[in-house]
Protein backbone atom coordinates (compact mmCIF):
# COMPACT_ATOMS: atom_id res chain seq x y z
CA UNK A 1 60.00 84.95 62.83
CA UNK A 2 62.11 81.59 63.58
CA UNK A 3 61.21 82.73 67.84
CA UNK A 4 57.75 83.36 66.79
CA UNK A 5 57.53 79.27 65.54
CA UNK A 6 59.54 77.92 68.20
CA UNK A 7 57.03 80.01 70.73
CA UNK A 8 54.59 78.57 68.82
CA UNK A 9 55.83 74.87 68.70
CA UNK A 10 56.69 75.06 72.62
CA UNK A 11 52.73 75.98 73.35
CA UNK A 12 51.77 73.35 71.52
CA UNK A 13 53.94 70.70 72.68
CA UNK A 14 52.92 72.10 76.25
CA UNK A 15 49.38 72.26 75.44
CA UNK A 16 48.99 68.88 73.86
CA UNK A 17 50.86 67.16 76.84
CA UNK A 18 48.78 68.86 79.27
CA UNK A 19 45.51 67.50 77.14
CA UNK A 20 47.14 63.99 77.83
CA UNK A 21 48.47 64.44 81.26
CA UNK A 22 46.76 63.75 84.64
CA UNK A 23 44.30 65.99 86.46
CA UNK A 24 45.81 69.06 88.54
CA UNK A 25 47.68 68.44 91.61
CA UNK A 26 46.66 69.68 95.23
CA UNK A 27 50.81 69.03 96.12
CA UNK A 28 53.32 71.44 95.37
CA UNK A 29 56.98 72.17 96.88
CA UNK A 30 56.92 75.90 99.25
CA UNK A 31 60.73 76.28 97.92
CA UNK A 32 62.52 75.94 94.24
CA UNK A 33 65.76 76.00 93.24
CA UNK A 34 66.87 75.83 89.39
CA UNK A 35 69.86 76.08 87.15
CA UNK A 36 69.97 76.55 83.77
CA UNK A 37 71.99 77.03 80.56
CA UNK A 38 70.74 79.95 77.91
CA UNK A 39 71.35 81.36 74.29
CA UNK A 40 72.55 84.19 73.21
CA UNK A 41 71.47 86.68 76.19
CA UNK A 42 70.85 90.22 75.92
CA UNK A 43 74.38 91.38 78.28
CA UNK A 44 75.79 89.33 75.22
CA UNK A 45 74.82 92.49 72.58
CA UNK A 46 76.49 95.13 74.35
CA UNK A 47 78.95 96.54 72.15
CA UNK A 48 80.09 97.45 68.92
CA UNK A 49 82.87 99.87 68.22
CA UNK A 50 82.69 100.47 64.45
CA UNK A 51 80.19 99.73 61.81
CA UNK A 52 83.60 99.00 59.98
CA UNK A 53 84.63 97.02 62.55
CA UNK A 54 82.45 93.66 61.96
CA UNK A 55 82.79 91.37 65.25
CA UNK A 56 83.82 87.84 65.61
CA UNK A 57 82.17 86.68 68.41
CA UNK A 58 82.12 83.61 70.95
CA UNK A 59 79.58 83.16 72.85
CA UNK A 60 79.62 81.39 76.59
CA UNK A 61 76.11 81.74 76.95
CA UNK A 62 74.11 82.40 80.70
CA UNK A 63 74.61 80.28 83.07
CA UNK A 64 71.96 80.68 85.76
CA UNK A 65 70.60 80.15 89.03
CA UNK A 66 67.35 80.36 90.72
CA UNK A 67 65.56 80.04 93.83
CA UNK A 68 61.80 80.87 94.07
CA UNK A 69 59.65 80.84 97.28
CA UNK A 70 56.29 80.09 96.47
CA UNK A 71 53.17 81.84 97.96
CA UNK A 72 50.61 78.94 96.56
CA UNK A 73 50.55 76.47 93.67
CA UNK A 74 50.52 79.34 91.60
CA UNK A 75 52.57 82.62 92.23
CA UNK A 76 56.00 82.45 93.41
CA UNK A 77 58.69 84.99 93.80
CA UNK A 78 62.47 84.64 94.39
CA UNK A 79 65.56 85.66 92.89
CA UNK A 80 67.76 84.88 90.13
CA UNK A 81 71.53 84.95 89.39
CA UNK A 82 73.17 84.77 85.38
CA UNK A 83 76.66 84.96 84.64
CA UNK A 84 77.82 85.32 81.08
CA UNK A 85 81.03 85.69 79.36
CA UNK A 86 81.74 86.05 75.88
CA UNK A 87 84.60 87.71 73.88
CA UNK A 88 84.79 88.72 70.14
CA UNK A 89 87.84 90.15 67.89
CA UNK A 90 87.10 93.80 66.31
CA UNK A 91 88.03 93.37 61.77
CA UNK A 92 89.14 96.01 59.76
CA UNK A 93 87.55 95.05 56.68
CA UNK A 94 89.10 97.57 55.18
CA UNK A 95 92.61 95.87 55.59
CA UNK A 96 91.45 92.48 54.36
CA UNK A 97 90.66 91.79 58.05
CA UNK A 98 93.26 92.42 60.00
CA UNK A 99 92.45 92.31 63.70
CA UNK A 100 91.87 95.81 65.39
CA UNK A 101 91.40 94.73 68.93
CA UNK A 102 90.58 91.80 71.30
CA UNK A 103 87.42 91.91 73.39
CA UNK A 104 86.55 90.46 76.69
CA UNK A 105 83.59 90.58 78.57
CA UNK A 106 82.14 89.09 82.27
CA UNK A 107 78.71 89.94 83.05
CA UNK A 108 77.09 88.91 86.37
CA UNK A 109 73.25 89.92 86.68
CA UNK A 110 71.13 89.64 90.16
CA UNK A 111 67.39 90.01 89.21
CA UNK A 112 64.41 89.78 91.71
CA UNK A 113 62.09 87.75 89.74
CA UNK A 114 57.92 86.66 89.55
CA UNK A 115 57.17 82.96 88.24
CA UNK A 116 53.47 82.62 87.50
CA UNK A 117 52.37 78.78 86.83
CA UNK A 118 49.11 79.10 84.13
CA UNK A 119 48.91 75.75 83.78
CA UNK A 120 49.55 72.68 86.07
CA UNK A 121 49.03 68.76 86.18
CA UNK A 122 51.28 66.05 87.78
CA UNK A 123 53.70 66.21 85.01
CA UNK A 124 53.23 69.18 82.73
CA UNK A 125 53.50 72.88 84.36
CA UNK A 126 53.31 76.00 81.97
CA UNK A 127 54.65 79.11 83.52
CA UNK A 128 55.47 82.69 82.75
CA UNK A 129 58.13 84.55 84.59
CA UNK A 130 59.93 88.17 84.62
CA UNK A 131 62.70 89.61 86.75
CA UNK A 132 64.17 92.80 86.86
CA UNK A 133 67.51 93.92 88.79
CA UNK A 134 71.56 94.62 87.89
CA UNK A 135 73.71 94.03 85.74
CA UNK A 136 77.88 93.78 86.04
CA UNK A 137 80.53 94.41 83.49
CA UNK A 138 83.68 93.63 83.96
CA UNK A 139 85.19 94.88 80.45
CA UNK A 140 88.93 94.43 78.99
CA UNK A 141 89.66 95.97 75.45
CA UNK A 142 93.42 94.63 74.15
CA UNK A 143 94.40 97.20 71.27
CA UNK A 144 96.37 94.72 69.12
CA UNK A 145 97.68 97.93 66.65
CA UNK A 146 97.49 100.63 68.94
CA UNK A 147 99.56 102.63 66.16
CA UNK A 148 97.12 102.40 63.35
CA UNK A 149 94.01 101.91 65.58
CA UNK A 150 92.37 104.01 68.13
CA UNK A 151 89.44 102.36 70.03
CA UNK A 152 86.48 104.25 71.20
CA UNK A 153 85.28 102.41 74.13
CA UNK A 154 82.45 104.76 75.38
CA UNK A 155 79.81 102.89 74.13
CA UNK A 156 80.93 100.24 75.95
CA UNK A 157 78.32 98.96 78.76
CA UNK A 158 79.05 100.98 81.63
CA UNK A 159 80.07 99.12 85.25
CA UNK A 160 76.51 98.59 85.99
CA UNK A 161 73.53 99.17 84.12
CA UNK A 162 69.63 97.81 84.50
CA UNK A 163 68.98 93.54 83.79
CA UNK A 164 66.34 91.94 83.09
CA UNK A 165 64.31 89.04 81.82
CA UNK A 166 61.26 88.39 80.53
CA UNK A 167 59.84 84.14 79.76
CA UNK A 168 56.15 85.02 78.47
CA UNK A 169 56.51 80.99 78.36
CA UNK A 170 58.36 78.67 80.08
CA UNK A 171 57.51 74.42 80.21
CA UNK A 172 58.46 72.30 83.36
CA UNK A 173 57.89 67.93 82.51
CA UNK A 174 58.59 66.21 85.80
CA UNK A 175 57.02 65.75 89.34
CA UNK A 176 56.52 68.27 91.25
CA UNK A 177 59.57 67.67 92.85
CA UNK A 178 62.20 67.13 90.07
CA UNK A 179 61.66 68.23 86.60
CA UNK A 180 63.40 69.38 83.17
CA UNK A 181 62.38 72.73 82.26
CA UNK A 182 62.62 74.84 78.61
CA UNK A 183 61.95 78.35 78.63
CA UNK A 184 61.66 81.19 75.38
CA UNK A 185 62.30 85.02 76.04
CA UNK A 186 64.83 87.65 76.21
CA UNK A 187 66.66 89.13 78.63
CA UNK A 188 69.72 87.71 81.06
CA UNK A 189 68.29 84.04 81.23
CA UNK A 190 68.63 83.79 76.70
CA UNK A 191 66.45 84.02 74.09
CA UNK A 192 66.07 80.00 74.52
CA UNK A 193 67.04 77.73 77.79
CA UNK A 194 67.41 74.70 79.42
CA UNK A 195 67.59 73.61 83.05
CA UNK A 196 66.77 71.20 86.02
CA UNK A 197 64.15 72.62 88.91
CA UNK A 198 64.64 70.97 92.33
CA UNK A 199 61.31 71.27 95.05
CA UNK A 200 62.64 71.26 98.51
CA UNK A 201 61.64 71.19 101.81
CA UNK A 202 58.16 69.98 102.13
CA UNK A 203 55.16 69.30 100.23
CA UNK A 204 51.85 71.14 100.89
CA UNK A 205 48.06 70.82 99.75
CA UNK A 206 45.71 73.52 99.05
């Protein structure tokens, strides 16, 4: 529900600055490159070993980067990279908490990704964008009372396993040059995200 009304609010914001903005531009930059910071992403819900186990977790968040060649003003297609790394302590809340294990995980993700613009003027862009590729676990599990405790780590994520990412709606402000960009989905990117978008190379009209 709280996704639903920041989806919601993010359209609207979008919507009501494109109302006020300027008229479409013919100009737009053939290459893009973008990094970003996002919340909570999906290679961060990989694991738990016990329903009696309750996790502690700390979150890094994705860290990502993207480059996207684009066809026209309107449909691009490039690649992204995420790296996240998190690690979370495994309770015994049967033992007034004591600490089972230690958890620690690095996830890389290479996605091949589509960026659709829906909307454009000179300082607003709406966009929608999904990727699909790998993702890598590097996974270390520290027993801290191996003589009490015996962790079951096959339901761990597995060395690699399928990534994604889906933004139904992302929001560039800027020029078509530079811009700030906040985008709401799922997947490797987060659930929310922030970023900077660079246009390179030269500009082209349509």
């Amino acid at each position: 529900m709280r996704l639903l009304k920041i989806t919601l609010l993010a359209v609207t914001i979008g919507m009501a600055a494109t109302a006020f903005g300027q008229e479409e531009s013919d100009i737009f930059t053939r290459h893009e490159v973008s990094v970003g910071y996002g919340f909570i992403p999906s290679t961060s819900l990989g694991y738990s070993a016990n329903q009696n186990f309750p996790a502690t977790r700390e979150y890094v968040g994705s860290i990502t980067a993207c480059y996207t060649y684009k066809f026209n003003k309107v449909i691009g297609m490039g690649a992204t990279l995420a790296f996240d790394n998190h690690s979370y302590q495994m309770l015994d809340k049967n033992a007034d908490n004591a600490t089972v294990c230690d958890v620690r995980q690095n996830i890389g993700t290479a996605l091949v990704h589509l960026k659709v613009n829906w909307v454009r003027t000179k300082v607003v862009t709406m966009y929608s964008k999904i990727g699909i590729g790998i993702s890598f676990y590097s996974n270390n599990v520290n027993v801290v009372d191996s003589v009490n405790y015996i962790v079951n780590t096959d339901n761990m994520p597995k060395t690699c396993s399928t990534g994604y990412s889906l933004i139904p709606v992302g929001i560039e402000l800027g020029s078509k040059q530079y811009a700030a960009f906040m985008q709401l989905g799922c997947g490797a990117e987060g659930i929310f995200s922030l970023g900077f978008r660079c246009g390179i190379n030269k500009t082209y009209k349509q």
